[in-house]
Short mmCIF file of C-alpha atoms in Angstrom, two decimals:
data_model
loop_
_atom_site.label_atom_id
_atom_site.label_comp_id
_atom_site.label_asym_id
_atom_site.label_seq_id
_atom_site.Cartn_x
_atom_site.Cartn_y
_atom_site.Cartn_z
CA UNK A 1 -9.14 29.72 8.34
CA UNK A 2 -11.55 32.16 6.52
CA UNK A 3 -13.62 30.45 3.62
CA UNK A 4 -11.70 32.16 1.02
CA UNK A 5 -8.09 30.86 2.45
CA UNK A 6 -9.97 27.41 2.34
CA UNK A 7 -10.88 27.23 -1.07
CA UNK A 8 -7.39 28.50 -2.55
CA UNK A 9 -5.90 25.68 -0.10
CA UNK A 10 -8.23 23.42 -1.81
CA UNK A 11 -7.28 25.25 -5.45
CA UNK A 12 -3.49 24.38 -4.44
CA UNK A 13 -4.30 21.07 -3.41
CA UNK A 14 -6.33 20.44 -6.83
CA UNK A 15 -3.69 21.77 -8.63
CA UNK A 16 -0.56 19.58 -6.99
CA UNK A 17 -3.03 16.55 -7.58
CA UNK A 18 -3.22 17.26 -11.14
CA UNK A 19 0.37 18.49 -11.77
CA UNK A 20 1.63 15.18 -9.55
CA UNK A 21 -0.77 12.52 -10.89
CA UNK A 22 0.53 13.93 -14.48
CA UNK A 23 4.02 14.24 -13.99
CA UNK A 24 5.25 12.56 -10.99
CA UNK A 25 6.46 14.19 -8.03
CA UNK A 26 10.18 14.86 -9.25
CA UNK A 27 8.86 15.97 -12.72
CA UNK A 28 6.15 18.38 -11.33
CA UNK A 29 6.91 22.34 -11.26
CA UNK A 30 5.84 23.58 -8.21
CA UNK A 31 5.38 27.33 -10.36
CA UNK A 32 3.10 25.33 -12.64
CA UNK A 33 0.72 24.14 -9.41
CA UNK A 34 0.60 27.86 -8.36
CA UNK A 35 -0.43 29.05 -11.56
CA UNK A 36 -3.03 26.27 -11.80
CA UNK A 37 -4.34 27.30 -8.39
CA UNK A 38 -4.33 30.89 -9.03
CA UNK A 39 -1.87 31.56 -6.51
CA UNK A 40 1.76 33.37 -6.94
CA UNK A 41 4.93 31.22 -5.69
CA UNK A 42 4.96 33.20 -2.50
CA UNK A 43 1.46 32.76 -2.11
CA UNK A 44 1.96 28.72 -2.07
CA UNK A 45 4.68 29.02 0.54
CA UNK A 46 1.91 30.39 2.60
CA UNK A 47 0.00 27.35 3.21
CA UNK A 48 3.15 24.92 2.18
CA UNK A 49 6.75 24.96 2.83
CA UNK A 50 7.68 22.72 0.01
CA UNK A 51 6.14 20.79 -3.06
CA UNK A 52 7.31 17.56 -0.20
CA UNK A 53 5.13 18.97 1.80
CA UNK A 54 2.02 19.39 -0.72
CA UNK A 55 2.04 15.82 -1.52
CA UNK A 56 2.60 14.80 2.11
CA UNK A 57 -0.98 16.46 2.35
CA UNK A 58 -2.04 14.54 0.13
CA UNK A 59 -1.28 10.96 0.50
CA UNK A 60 0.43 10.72 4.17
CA UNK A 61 -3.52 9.98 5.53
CA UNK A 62 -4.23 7.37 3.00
CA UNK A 63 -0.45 5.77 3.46
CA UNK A 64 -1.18 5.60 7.75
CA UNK A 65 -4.40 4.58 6.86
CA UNK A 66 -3.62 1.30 4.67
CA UNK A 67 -0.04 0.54 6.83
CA UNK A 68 -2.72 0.83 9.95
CA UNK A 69 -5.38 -1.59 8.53
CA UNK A 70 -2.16 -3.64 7.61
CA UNK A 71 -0.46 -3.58 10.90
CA UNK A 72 -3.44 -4.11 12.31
CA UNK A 73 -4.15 -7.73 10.89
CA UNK A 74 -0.88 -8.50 11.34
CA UNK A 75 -0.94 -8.27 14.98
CA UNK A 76 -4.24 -9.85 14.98
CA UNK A 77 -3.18 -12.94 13.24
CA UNK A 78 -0.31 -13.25 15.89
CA UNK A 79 -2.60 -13.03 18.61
CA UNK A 80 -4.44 -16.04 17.85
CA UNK A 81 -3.51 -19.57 19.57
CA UNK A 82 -0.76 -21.03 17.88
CA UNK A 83 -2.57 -24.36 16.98
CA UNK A 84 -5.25 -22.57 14.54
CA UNK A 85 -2.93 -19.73 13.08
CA UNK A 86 -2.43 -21.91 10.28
CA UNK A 87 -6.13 -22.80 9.08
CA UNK A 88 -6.76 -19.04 9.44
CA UNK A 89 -3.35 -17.87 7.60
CA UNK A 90 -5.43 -17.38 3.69
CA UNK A 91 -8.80 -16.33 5.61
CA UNK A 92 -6.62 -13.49 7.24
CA UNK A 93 -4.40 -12.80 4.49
CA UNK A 94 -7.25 -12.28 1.96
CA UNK A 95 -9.54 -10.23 4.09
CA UNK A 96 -6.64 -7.53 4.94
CA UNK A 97 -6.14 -7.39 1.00
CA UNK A 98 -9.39 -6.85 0.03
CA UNK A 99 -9.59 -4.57 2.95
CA UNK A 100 -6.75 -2.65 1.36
CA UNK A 101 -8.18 -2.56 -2.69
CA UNK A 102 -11.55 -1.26 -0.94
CA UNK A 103 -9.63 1.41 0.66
CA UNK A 104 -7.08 2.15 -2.23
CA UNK A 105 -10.29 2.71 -4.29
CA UNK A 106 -12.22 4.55 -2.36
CA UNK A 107 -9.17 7.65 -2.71
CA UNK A 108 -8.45 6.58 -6.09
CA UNK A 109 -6.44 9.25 -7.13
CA UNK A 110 -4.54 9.63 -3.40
CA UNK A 111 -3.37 6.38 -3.95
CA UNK A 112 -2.45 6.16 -7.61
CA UNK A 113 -0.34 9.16 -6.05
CA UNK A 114 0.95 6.84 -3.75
CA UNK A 115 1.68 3.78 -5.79
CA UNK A 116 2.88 5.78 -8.99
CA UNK A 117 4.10 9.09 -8.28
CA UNK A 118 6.07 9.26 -5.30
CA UNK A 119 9.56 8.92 -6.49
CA UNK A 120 11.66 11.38 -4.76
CA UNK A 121 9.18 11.33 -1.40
CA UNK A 122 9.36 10.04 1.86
CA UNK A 123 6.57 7.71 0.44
CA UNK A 124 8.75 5.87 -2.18
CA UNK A 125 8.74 2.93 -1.09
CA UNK A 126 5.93 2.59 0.86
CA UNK A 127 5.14 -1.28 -0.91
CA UNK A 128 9.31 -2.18 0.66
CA UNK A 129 8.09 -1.07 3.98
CA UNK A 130 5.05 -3.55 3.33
CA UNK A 131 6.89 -6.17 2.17
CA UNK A 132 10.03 -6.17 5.10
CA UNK A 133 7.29 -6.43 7.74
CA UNK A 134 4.94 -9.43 5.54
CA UNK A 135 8.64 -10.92 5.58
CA UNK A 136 8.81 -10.74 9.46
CA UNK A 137 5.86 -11.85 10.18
CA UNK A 138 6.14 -14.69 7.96
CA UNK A 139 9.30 -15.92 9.33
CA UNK A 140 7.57 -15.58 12.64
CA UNK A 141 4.95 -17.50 11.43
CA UNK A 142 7.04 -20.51 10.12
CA UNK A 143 8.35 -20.76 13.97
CA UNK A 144 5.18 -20.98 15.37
CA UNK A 145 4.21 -24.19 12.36
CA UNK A 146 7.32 -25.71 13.82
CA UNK A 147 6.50 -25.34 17.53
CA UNK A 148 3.27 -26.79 16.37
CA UNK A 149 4.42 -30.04 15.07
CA UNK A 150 4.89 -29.23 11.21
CA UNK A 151 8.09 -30.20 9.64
CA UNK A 152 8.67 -26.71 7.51
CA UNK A 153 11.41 -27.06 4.95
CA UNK A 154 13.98 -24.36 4.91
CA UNK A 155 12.59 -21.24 4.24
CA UNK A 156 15.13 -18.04 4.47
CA UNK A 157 14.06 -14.47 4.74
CA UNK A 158 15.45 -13.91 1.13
CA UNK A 159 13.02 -16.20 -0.35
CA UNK A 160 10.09 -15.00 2.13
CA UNK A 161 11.00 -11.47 0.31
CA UNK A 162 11.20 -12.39 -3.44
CA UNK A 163 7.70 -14.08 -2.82
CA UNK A 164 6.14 -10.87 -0.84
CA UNK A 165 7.52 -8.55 -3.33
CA UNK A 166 5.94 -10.04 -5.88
CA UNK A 167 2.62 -10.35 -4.09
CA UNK A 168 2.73 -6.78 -3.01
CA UNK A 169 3.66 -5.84 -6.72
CA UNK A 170 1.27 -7.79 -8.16
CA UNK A 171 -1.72 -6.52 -6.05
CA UNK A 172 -0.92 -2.91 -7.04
CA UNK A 173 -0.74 -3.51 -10.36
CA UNK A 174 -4.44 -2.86 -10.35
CA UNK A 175 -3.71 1.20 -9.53
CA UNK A 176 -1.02 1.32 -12.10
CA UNK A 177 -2.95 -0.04 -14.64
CA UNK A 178 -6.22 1.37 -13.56
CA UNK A 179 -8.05 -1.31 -13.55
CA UNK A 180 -11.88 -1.42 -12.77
CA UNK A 181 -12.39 -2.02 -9.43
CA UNK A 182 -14.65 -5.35 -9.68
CA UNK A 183 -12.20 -6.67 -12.35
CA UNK A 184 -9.75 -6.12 -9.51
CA UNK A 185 -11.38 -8.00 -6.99
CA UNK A 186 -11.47 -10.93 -9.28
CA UNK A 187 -8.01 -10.88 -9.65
CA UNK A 188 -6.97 -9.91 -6.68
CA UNK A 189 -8.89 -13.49 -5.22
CA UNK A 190 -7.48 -15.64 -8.00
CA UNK A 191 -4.20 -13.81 -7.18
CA UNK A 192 -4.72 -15.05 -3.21
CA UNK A 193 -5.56 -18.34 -4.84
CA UNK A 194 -2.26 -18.58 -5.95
CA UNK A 195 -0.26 -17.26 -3.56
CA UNK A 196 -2.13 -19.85 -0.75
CA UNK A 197 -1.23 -22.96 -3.06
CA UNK A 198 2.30 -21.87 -3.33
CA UNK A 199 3.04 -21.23 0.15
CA UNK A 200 1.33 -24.08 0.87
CA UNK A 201 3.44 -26.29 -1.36
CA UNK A 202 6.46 -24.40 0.21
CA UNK A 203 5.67 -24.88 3.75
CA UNK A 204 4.85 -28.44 3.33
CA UNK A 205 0.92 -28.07 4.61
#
């Protein structure tokens, strides 16, 4: 790509940034990113086949990113020996989240994308998709505490997800509301606070 089709890609891409973060994907005229980037309509098609596929440029990295890092501890946490996986459950827990507000503000406006705008995308609910796997791997979890010797109340995946959502929710609330990022980080710990005490208190520990 020649450095003038570069920088109208990047004009487009400014432009569908702008027009997304201000209306929302479903709201945002894909004529109005064009114009904004200088481009004609038929111009556009030329580097995108859709407005989808404009934001899918711009988030879809930042989305595999965070699910990665999230995956990631996931599968780390399940790997270790049964007997300590519970005296490392809030050590683990907290260090993926604050992994996650580092990244989320690092591409700022990729994210707030991501969190805010992408009603009508493939990306929509990207914080469900978190939440159904935080639910499996906590009911996984609670198996393991009983194979361990802990008597676990009753626990059903319904409950696991009311409780996820509302971490999830909660810890995103910082990119909807734009929140600095060090007031953030506070929260985000007294948030972890709270979430170990109650599933603590739930899980009988």
């Amino acid at each position: 790509m020649c450095s003038r089709e570069s920088a109208t890609l990047e004009n487009i891409k400014s432009a569908g940034m702008k027009e997304f973060l201000d209306k929302g994907f479903e709201a945002a005229s894909l004529r109005a990113i064009a114009k904004d980037a200088g481009v004609t309509t038929g111009a556009f098609y030329g580097y995108f086949s859709s407005k989808q596929a404009l934001f899918a440029a711009l988030v879809e990295k930042h989305a595999a990113a965070v699910m990665g890092s999230f995956m990631k501890a996931q599968e780390n946490f399940s790997a270790l020996p049964k007997e300590s996986q519970a005296d490392n459950m809030c050590s683990t827990s907290i260090k993926c989240i604050n992994e996650i507000i580092d990244y989320a503000y690092e591409h700022y406006d990729c994210f707030k994308l991501l969190i805010c705008c992408s009603g009508g995308t493939s990306y929509e609910n990207f914080i469900h998709n978190m939440v159904e796997i935080e639910v499996e791997s906590t009911l996984k979890f609670i198996e393991v505490l009983k194979q361990t010797g802990h008597n676990v109340p009753k626990i059903d995946a319904q409950l696991c997800h009311i409780i996820s959502s509302g971490l999830f929710n909660a810890i995103f609330e910082m990119i909807v509301h734009d929140m600095p990022k060090d007031k953030a980080k506070q929260y985000i710990n007294r948030l972890c606070e709270f979430n170990k005490a109650g599933w603590e208190k739930i899980m009988g520990l």
